[in-house]
Short mmCIF file of C-alpha atoms in Angstrom, two decimals:
data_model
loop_
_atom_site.label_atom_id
_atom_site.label_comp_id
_atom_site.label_asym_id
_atom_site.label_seq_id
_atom_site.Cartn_x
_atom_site.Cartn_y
_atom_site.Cartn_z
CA UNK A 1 -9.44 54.23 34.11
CA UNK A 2 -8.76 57.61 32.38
CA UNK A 3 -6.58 59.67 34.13
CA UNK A 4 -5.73 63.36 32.89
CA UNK A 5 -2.60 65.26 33.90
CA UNK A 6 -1.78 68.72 33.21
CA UNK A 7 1.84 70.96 33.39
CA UNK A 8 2.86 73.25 34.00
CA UNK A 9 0.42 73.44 37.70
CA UNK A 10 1.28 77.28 37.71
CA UNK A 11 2.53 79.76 35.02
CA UNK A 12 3.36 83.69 35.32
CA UNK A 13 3.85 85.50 31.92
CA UNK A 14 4.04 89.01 30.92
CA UNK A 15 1.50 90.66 28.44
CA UNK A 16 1.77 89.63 25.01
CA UNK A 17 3.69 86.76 24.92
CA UNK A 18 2.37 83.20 23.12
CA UNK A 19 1.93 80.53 25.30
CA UNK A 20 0.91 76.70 25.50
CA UNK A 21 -0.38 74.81 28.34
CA UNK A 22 -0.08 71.24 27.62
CA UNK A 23 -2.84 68.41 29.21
CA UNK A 24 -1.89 64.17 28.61
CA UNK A 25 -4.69 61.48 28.95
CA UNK A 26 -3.86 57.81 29.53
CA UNK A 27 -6.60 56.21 27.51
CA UNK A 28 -6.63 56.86 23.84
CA UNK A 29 -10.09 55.43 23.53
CA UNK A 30 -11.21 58.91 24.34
CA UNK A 31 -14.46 60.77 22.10
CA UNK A 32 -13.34 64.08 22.81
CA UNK A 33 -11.08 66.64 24.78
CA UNK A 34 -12.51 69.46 26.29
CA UNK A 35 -10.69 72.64 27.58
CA UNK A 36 -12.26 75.09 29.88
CA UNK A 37 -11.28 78.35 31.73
CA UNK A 38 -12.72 78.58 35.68
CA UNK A 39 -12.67 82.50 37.46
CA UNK A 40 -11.87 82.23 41.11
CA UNK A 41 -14.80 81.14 42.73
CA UNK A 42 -16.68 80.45 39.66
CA UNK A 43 -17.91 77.58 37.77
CA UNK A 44 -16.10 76.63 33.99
CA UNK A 45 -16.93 77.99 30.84
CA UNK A 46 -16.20 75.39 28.23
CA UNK A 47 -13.40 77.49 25.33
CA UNK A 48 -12.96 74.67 22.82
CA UNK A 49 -13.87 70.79 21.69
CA UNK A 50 -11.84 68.84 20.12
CA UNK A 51 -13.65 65.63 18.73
CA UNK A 52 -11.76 62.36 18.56
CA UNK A 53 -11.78 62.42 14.39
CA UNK A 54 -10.47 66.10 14.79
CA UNK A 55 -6.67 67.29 15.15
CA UNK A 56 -7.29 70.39 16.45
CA UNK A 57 -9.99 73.82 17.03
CA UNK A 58 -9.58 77.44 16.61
CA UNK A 59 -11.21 80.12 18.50
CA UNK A 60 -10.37 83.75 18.42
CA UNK A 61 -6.66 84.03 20.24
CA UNK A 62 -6.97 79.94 21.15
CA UNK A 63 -6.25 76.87 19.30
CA UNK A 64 -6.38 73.68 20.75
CA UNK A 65 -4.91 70.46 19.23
CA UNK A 66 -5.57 67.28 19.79
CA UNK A 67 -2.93 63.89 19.43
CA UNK A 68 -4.73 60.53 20.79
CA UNK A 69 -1.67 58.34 19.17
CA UNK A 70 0.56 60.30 22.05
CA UNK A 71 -2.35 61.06 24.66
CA UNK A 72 -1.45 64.42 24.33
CA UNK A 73 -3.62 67.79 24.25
CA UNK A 74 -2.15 71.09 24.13
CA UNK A 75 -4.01 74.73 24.48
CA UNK A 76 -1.85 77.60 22.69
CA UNK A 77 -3.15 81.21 23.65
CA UNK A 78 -1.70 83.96 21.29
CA UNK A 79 -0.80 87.32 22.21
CA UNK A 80 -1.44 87.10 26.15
CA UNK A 81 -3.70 89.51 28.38
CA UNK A 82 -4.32 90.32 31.61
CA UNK A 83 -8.32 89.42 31.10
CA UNK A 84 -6.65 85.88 30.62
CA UNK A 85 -5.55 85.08 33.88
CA UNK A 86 -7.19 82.43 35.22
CA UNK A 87 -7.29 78.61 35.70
CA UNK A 88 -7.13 76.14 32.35
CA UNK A 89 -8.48 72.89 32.73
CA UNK A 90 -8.81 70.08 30.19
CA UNK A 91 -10.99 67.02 30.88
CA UNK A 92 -11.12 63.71 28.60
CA UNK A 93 -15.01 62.76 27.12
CA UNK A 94 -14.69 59.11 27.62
CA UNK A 95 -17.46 56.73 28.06
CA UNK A 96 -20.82 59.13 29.30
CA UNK A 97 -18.52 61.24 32.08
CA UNK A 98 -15.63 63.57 31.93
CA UNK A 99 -12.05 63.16 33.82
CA UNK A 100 -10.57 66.44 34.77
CA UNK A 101 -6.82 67.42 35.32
CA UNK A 102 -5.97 69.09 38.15
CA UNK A 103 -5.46 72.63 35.67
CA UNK A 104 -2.81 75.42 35.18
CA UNK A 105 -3.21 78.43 36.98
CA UNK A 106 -2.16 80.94 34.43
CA UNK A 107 -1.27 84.75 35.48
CA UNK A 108 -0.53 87.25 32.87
CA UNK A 109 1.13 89.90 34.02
CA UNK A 110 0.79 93.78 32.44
CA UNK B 1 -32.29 83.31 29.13
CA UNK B 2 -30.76 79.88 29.08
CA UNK B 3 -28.67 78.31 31.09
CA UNK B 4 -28.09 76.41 34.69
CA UNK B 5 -29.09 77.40 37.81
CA UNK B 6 -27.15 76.34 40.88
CA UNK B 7 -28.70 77.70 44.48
CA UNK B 8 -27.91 78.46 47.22
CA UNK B 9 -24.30 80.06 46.07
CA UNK B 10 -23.29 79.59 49.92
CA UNK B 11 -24.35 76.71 52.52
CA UNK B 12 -23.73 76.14 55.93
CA UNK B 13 -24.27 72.61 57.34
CA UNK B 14 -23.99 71.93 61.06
CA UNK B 15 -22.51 68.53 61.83
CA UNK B 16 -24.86 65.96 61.65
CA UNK B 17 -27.17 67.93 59.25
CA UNK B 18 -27.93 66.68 55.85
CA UNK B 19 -28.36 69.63 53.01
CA UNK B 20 -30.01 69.73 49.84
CA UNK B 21 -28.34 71.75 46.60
CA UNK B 22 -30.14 72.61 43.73
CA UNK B 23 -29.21 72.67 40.14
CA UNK B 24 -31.38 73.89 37.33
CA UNK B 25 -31.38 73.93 33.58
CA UNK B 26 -33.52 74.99 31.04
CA UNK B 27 -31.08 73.89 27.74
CA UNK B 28 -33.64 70.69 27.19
CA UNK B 29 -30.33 68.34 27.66
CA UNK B 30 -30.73 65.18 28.48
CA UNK B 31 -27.45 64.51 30.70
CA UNK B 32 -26.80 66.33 34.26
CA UNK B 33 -23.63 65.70 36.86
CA UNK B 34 -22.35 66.55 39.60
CA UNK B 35 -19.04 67.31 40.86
CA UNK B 36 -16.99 68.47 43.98
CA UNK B 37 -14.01 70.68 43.28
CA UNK B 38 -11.38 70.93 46.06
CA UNK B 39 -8.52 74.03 46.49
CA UNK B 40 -5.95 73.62 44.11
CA UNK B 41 -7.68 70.42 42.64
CA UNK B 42 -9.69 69.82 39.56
CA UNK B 43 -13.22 68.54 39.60
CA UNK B 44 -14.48 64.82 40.77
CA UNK B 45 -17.56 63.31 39.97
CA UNK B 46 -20.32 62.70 42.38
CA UNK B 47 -23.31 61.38 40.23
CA UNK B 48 -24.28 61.67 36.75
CA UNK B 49 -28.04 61.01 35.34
CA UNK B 50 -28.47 60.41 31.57
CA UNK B 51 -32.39 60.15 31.68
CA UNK B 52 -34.84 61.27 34.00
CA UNK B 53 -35.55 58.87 36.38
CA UNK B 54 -31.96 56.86 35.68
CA UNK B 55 -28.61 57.86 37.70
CA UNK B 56 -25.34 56.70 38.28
CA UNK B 57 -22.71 56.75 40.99
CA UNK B 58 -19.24 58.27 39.87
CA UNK B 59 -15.68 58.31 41.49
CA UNK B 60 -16.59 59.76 44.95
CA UNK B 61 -20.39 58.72 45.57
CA UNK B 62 -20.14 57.90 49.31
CA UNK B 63 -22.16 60.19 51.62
CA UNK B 64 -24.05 61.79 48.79
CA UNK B 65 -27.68 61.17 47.49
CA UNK B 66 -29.43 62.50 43.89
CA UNK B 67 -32.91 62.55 42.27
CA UNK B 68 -33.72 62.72 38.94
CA UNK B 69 -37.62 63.42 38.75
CA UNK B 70 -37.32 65.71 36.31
CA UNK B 71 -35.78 66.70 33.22
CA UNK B 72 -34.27 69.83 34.13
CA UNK B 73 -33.91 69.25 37.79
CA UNK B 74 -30.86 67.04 39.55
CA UNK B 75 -30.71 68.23 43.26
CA UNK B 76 -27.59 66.76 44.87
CA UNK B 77 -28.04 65.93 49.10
CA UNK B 78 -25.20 65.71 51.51
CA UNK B 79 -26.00 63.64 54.20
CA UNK B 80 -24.49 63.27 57.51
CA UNK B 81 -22.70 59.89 56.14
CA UNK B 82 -20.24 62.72 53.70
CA UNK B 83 -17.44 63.44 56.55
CA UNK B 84 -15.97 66.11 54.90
CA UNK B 85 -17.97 67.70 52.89
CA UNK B 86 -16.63 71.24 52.51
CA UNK B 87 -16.33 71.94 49.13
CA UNK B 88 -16.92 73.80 45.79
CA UNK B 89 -19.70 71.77 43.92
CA UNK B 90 -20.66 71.98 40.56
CA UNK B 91 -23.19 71.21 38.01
CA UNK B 92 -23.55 70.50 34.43
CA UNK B 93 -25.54 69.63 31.63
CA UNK B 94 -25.13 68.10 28.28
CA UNK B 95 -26.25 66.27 24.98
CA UNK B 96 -24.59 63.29 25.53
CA UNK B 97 -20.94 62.95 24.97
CA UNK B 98 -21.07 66.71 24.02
CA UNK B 99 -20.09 69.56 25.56
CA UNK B 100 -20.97 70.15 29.23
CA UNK B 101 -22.30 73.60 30.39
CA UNK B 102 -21.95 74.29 33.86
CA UNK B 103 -23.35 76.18 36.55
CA UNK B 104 -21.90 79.11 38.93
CA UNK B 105 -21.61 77.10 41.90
CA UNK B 106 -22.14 76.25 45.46
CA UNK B 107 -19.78 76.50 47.64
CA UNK B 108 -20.74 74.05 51.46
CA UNK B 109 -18.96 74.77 54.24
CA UNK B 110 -19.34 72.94 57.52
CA UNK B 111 -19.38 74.65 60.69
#
């Protein structure tokens, strides 16, 4: 059974600085990784896919890699905001359903 | 405008009361799930349908019912069997092993 862990569970960070939120899966046999951002009291808005044949995704200030040897998925965000405070959740495609970690709560402070 | 739908964004169930929560997309996708998000915790799944008319129980089934009548309709129902069903509950929708869109939310709380 895939299980998904993520560290740090909380991070605080002051505006501007480059950071990377790192996610580990237990079965390699995954298709994809996902990572998502979630608002308080919102649902998730998917940020990047990483399929199983890719290494890694770029979007804007995010880049996402992807290591299945290692079961290891990391999310770097460049040049911190305050609009980027929130909670960062990756979740494993394996089989037809999703396994979520529990997230990071990121806060970046101004 | 497309996207899902998730209503009501607040429910109140009295013990004993089984509630209905709808979820509503218009993407054409073939896949819809459900899951229940608790504080601090990330999300669980209930159900998942692949094809109308075809469903499947995931990690935390127990106390929960789903149809799948339609293509772009998967309304979840807590019945009185779900002891503690305060929650945050989500829905989503996807191609298949692609990515999953979801929905704003419901969040149940029991009285």
């Amino acid at each position: 059974k895939q299980e998904v862990t993520q560290i740090p569970a909380a991070l605080s960070v002051p505006e501007g600085e480059n950071l990377v939120l790192n996610c580990s899966f237990t079965d390699s046999a995954i298709y994809n990784l996902q990572w998502f951002r979630q608002d308080p009291g919102k649902g998730l808005t998917s940020l990047l896919l990483i399929q199983s044949s890719q290494r890694e995704q770029t979007s804007g200030r995010l880049n996402a890699s992807l290591d299945k040897s290692s079961g290891r998925s990391t999310l770097y965000i460049a040049a911190s905001q305050p609009g980027d405070s929130a909670t960062y959740l990756c979740a494993g495609h394996s089989g037809s359903r999703l396994t979520f970690g529990e997230g990071t709560q990121l806060t970046v402070n101004p | 405008d497309g996207g899902i739908t998730q209503s009501p964004k607040y429910l109140f169930r009295k013990e004993g009361q089984n509630v209905t929560l709808s979820c509503e997309q218009n993407l054409n996708h073939d896949a819809m799930y459900w899951y229940r998000q608790d504080p601090g915790q990330g999300l669980r799944l209930i159900y998942y349908s692949q094809i109308v008319n075809d469903f499947q129980k995931g990690d935390i089934a127990e106390g929960y019912s789903v149809s799948r009548e339609k293509k772009e309709s998967f309304p979840l129902t807590v019945t009185s069997a779900q002891k503690n069903p305060t929650a945050f509950y989500l829905c989503a929708s996807s191609t298949g092993a692609d990515t999953q869109y979801f929905g704003p939310g419901t969040r149940l709380t029991v009285l």
